[in-house]
Coordinates of C-alpha atoms in Angstrom, one line a residue:
X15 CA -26.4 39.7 -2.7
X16 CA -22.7 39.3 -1.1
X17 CA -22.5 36.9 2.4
X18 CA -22.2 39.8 4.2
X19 CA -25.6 42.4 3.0
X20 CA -28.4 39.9 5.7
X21 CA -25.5 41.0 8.7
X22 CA -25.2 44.2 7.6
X23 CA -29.2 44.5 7.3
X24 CA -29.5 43.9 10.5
X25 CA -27.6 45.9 12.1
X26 CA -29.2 48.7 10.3
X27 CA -32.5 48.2 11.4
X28 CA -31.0 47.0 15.3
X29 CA -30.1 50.9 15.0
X30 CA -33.0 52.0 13.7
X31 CA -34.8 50.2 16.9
X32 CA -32.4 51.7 19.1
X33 CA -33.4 54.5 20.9
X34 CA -30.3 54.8 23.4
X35 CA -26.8 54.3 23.9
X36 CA -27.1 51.1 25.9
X37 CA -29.7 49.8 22.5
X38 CA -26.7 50.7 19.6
X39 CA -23.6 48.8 21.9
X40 CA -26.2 46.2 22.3
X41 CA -26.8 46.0 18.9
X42 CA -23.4 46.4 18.0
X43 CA -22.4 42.9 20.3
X44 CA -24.9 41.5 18.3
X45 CA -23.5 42.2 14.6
X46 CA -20.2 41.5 16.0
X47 CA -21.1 37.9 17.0
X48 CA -23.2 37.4 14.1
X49 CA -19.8 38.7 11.6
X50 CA -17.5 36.6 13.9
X51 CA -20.0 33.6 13.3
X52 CA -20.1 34.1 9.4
X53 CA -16.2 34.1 8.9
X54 CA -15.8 30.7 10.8
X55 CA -18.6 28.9 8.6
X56 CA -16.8 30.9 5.6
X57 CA -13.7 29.4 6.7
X58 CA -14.8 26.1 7.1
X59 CA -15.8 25.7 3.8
X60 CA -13.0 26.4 2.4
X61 CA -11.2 24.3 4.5
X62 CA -13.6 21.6 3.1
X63 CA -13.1 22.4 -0.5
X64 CA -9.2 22.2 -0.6
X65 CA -9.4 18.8 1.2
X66 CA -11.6 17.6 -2.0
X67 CA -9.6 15.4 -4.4
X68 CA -9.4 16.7 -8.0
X69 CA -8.9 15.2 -11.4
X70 CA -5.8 17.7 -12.0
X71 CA -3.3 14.7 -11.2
X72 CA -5.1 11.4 -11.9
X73 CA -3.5 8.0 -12.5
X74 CA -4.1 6.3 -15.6
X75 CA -6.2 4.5 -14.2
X76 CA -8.7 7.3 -13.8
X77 CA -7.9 8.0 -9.9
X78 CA -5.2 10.2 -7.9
X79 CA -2.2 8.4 -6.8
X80 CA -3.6 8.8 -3.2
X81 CA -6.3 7.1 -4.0
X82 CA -4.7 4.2 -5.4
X83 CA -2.8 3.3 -2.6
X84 CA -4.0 -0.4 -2.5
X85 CA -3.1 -0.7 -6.3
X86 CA -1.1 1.2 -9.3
X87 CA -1.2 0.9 -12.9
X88 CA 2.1 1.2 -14.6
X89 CA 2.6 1.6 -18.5
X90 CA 5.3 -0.2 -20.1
X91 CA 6.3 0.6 -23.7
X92 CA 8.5 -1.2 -25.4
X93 CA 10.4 -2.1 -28.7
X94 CA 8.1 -5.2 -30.5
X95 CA 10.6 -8.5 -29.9
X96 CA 11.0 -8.1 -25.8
X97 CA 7.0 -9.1 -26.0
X98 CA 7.6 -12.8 -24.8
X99 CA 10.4 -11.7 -21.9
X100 CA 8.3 -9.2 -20.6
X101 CA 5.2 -11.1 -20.4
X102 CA 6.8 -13.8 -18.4
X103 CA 8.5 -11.0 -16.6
X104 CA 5.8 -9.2 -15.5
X105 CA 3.7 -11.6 -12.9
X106 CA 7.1 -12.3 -11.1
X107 CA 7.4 -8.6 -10.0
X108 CA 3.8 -8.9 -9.3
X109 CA 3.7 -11.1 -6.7
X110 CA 6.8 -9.8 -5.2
X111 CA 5.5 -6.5 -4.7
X112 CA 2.5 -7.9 -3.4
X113 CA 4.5 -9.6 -0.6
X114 CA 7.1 -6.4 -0.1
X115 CA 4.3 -3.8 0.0
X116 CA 0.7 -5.0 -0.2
X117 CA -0.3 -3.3 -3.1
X118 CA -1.1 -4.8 -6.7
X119 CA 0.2 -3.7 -9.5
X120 CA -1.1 -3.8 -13.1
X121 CA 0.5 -3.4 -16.6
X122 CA -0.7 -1.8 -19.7
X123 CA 1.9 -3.1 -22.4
X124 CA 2.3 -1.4 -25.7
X125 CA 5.0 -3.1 -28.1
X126 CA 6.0 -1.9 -32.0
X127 CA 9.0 -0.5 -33.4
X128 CA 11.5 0.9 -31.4
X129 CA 11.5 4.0 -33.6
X130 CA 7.7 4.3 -33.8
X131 CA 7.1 3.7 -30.1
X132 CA 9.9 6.6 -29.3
X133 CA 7.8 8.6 -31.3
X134 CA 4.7 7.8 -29.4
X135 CA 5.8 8.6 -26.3
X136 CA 7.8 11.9 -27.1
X137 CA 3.8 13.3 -28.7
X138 CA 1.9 12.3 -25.5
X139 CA 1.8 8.3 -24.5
X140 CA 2.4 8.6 -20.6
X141 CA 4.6 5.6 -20.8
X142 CA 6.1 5.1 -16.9
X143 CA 9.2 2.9 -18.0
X144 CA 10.2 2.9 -21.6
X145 CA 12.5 -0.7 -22.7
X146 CA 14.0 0.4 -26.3
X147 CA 16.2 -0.7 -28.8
X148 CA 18.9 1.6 -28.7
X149 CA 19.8 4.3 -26.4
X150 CA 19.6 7.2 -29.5
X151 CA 15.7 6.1 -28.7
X152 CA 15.7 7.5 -24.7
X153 CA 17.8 10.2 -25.7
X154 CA 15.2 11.8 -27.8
X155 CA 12.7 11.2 -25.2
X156 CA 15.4 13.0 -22.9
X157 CA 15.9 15.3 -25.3
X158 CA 12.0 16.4 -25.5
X159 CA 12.0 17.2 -21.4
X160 CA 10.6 13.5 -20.2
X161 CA 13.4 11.9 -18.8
X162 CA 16.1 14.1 -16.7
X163 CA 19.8 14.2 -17.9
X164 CA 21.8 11.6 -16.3
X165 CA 19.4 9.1 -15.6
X166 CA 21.8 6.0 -17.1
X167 CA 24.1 6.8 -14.4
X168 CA 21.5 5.6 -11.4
X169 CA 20.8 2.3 -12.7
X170 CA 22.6 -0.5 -13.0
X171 CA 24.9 -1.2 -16.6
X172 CA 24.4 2.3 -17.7
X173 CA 20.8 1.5 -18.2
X174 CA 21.7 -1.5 -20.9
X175 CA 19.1 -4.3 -19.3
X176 CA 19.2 -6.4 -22.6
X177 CA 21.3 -7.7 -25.4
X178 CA 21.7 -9.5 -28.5
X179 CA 23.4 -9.6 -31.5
X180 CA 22.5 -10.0 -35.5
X181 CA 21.8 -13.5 -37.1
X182 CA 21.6 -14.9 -40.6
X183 CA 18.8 -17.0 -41.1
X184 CA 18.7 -18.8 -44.5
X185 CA 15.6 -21.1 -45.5
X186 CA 16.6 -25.1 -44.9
X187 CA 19.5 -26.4 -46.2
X188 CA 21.0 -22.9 -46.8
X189 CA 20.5 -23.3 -50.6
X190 CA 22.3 -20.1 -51.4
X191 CA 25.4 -21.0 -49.1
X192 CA 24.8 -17.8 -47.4
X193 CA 26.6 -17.9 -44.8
X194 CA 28.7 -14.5 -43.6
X195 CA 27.4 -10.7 -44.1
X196 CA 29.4 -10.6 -47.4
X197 CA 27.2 -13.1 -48.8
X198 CA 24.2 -11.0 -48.8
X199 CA 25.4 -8.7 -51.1
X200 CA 26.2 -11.6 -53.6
X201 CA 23.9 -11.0 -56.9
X202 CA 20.9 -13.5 -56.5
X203 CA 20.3 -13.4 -53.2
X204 CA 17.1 -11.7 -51.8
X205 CA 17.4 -10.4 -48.1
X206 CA 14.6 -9.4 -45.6
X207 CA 14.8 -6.8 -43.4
X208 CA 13.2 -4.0 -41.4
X209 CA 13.3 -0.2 -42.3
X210 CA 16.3 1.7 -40.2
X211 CA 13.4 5.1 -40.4
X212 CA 10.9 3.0 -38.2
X213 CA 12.8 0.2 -36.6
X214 CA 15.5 -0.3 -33.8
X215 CA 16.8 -3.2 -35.3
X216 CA 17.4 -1.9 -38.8
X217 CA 19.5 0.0 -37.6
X218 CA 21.5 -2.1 -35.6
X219 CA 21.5 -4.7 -38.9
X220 CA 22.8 -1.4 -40.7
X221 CA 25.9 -0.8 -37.7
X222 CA 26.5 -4.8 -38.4
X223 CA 27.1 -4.7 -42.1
X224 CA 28.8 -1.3 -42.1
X225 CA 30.7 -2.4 -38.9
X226 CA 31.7 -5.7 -40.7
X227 CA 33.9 -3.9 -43.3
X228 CA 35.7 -1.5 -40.7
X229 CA 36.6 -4.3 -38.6
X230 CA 38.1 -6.2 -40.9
X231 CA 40.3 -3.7 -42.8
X232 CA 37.8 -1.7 -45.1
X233 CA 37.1 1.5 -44.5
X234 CA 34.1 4.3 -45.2
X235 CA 34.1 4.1 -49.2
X236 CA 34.7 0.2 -48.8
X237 CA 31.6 -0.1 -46.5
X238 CA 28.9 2.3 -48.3
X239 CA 29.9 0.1 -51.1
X240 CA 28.8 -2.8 -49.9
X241 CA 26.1 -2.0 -47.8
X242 CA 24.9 -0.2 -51.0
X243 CA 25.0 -3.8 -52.8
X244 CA 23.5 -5.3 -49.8
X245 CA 20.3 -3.3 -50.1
X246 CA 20.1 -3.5 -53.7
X247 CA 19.0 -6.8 -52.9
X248 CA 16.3 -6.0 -49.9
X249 CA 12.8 -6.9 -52.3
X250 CA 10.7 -4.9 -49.1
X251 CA 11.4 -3.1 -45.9
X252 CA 9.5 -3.8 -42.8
X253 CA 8.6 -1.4 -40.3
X254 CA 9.9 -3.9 -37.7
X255 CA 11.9 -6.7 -36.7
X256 CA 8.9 -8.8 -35.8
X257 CA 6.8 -8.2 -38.9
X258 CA 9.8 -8.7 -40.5
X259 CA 10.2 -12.3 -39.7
X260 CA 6.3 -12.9 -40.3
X261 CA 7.3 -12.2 -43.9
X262 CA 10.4 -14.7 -44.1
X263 CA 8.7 -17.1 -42.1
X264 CA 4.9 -17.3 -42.3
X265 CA 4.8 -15.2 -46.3
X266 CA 7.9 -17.2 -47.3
X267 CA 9.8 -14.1 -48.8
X268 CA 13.3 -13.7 -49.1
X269 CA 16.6 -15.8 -49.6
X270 CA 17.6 -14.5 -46.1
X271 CA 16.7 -12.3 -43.4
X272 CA 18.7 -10.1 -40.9
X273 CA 17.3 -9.8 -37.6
X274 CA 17.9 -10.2 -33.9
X275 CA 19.5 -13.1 -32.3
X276 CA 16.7 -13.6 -29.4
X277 CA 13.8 -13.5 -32.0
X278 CA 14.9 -16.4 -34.3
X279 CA 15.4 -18.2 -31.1
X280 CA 12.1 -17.1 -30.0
X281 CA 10.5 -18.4 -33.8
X282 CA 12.4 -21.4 -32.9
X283 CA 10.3 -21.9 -29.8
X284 CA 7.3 -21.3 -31.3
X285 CA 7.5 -24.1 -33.7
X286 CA 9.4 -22.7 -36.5
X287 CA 12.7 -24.9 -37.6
X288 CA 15.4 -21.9 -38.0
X289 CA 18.5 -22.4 -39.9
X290 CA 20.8 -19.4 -39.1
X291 CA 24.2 -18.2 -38.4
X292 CA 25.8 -15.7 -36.0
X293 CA 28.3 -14.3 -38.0
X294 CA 32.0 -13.8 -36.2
X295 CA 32.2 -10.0 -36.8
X296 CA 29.3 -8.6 -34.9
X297 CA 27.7 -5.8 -33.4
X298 CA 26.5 -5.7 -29.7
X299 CA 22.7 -4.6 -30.1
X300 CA 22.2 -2.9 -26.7
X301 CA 18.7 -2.2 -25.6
X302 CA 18.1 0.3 -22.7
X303 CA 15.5 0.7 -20.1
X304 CA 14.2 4.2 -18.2
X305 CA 11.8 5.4 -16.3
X306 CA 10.1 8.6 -17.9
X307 CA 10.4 10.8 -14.7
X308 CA 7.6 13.7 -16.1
X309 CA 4.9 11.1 -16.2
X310 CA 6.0 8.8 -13.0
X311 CA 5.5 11.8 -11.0
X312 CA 2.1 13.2 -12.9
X313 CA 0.6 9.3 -12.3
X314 CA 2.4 9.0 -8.6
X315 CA 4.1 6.1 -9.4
X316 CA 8.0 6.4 -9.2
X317 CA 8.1 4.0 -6.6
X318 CA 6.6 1.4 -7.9
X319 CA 8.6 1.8 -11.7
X320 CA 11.8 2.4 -9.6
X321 CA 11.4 -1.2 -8.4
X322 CA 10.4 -2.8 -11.6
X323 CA 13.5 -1.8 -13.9
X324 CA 15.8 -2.6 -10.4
X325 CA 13.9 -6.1 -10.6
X326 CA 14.3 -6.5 -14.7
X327 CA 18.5 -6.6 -13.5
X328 CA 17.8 -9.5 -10.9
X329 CA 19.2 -13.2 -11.9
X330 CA 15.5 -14.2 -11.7
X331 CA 14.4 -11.7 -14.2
X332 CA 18.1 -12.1 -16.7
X333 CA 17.2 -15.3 -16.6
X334 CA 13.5 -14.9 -18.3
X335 CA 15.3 -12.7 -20.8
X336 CA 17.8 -15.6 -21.5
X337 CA 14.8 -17.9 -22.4
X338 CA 13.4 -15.6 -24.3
X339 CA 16.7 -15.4 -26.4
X340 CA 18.2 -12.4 -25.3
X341 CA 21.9 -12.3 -24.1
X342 CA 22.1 -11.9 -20.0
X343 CA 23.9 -8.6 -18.7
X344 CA 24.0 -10.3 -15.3
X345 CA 27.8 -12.4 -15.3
X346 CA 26.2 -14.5 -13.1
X347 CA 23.3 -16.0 -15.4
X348 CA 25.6 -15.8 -18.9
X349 CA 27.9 -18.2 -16.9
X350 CA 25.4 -20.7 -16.5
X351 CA 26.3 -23.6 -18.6
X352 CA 21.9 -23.5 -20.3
X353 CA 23.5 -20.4 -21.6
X354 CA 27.0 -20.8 -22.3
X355 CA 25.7 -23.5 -24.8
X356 CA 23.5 -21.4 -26.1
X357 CA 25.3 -18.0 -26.9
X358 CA 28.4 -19.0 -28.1
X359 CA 31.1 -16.2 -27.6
X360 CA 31.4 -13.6 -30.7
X361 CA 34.9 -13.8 -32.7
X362 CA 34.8 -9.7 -33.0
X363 CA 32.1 -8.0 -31.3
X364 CA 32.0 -3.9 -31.2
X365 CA 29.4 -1.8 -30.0
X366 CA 27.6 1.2 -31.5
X367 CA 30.5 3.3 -29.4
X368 CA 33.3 1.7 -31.3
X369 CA 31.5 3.9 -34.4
X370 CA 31.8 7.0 -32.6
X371 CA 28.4 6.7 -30.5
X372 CA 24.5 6.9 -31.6
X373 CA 24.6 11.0 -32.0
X374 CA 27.4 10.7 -34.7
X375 CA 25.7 7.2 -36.2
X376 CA 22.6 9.3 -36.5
X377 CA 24.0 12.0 -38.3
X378 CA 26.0 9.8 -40.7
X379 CA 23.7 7.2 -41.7
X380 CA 19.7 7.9 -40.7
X381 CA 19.1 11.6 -40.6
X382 CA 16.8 12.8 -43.8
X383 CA 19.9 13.1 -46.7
X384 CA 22.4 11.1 -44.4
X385 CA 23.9 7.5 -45.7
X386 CA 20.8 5.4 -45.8
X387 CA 19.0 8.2 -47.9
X388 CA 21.3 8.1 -49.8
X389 CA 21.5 4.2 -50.7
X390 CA 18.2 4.0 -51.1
X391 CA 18.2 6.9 -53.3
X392 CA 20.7 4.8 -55.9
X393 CA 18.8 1.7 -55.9
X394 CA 15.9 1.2 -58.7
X395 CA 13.4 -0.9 -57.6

């Protein structure tokens, strides 16, 4: 039976009764009321059903972002070492935002391989802010529709929010005299270090050896040559830089190991006793930070991300990242004497542009077939 069929009814049988003119109009008034009467309840509840939230937009923290307004849930993903920074990081913003705007804000934190986490995100983790190890990293996230073009270009330092460079640590004493990148491919030696396919910084440790012989004279034969020897003498690859130290340090593996600047600094603070050496020809590891507009705006939450990265280029925030052992971008916090001490300045320092930017470095040394594939390929293990 439609909505309309009991109106109808009765106006039949109203005509049926009627025995005169004056009966039908009567009647008539009657099913016009009753008509006029059924379309404004009809309309009201429709009026009701479109002002009933729906589950098409939720947060992830299982509400609509209009329901949320007294909190928000932001998801952070990030490469595995910036662990530590963030962490102390993190409550700062908190309670600012709390003061600025009344609202709390919580964190779901993923860390792992810069690599693996890029990955992640690109097949369906609704990361709101993605920190990575290099900026090849956020452009395959761009490059897959989450982040619009030209995103680098409306934060501060092109989006670079953290930085360090590659260290040599050798066990105590330095037994093996190791002592320069050239060392490591000496015959003897056995150097630790993560898998370029899966980690961020692989691949930077790759630029730096590569990098070392272009920059002092050698060129493209010269520096697949000795990278080649280099990796002849890598016993394992890691999938990362932090599991990567786990096996130097805590497994006791290796002669050496090639890793980040700010995470043997961070082993340092955790109790380990870290001999190591930051060689004079180096390569500026760059880390970038963005906010992955697709899912900011599905979760409702752009404001709130928006802040967060502004507040990770703050003194107060550099300076967390500093302790933590990463290199400030803020002038005003690598001046400060804590830190001049403890980044010295780098002899020769070039950046992944200086080899003709990450697209070309991808193609030449880490696509399937490209330089690494090729190295590996040659070494019997």
């Amino acid at each position: 039976m439609t909505p309309w069929q009991p109106l109808t009814q009765h106006f039949q049988r109203s005509q049926q009764r009627s025995s005169g003119k004056n009966q039908s109009l009567t009647a008539l008034k009657r099913f016009v009321s009753l008509f006029l009467v059924g379309i404004t309840l009809s309309l009201a509840i429709v009026s009701c059903q479109q002002g009933t939230p729906t589950n098409s937009a939720t947060t992830p923290g299982g509400g609509t972002p209009a329901a949320n307004k007294g909190k928000v849930e932001l998801t952070l993903v990030s490469f595995a070492v910036t662990k530590a920074a963030h962490e102390a990081i993190i409550p700062k913003f908190i309670e600012q935002w709390q003061k600025e705007k009344g609202q709390t804000v919580s964190f779901n934190q993923s860390y792992g391989g810069s690599g693996s986490q890029t990955r992640a995100v690109i097949d369906g983790l609704e990361a709101d802010i993605v920190h990575l190890a290099l900026a090849l990293d956020t452009a395959k996230i761009e490059k897959a529709g989450l982040i619009q073009p030209g995103w680098e270009k409306e934060v501060p330092n092109e989006g670079i929010v953290s930085k360090s460079v590659g260290a040599i640590v050798t066990r105590e004493g330095n037994p093996k005299n190791i002592k320069t990148w050239e060392d490591l491919g000496k015959d003897g030696v056995k150097l630790i270090t993560a898998d370029p396919k899966t980690s961020g910084v692989a691949r930077w440790n790759f630029l730096a050896l590569w990098g070392s012989v272009l920059k002092t004279g050698g060129d493209d034969t010269k520096a697949l040559d000795f990278t080649t020897k280099v990796y002849k003498n890598v016993p394992i690859l890691t999938k990362d830089a932090r599991e990567a130290t786990d096996v130097f340090f805590k497994q006791g593996q290796g002669d050496a190991l090639i890793n980040y600047e700010n995470e043997i600094i961070l082993a340092g603070q955790k109790g380990e006793k870290p001999t190591y050496t930051i060689p004079d020809v180096n390569v500026s590891i760059d880390n970038p930070i963005a906010v992955v507009d697709k899912n900011v705006d599905k979760h409702g939450t752009r404001e709130v991300a928006e802040a967060f990265v502004k507040f990770l280029y703050t003194p107060e925030a550099q300076r967390e990242f500093a302790k933590a052992g990463f290199r400030p971008v803020d002038a005003t916090v690598a001046a400060e004497a804590e830190f001049v001490q403890k980044y010295p300045a780098v002899k020769t320092l070039f950046t992944a542009q200086d080899l003709g930017g990450w697209g070309d470095i991808q193609k030449k040394f880490f696509d399937d077939g490209a330089a690494f594939d090729k190295i590996q390929g040659s070494i019997k293990r």
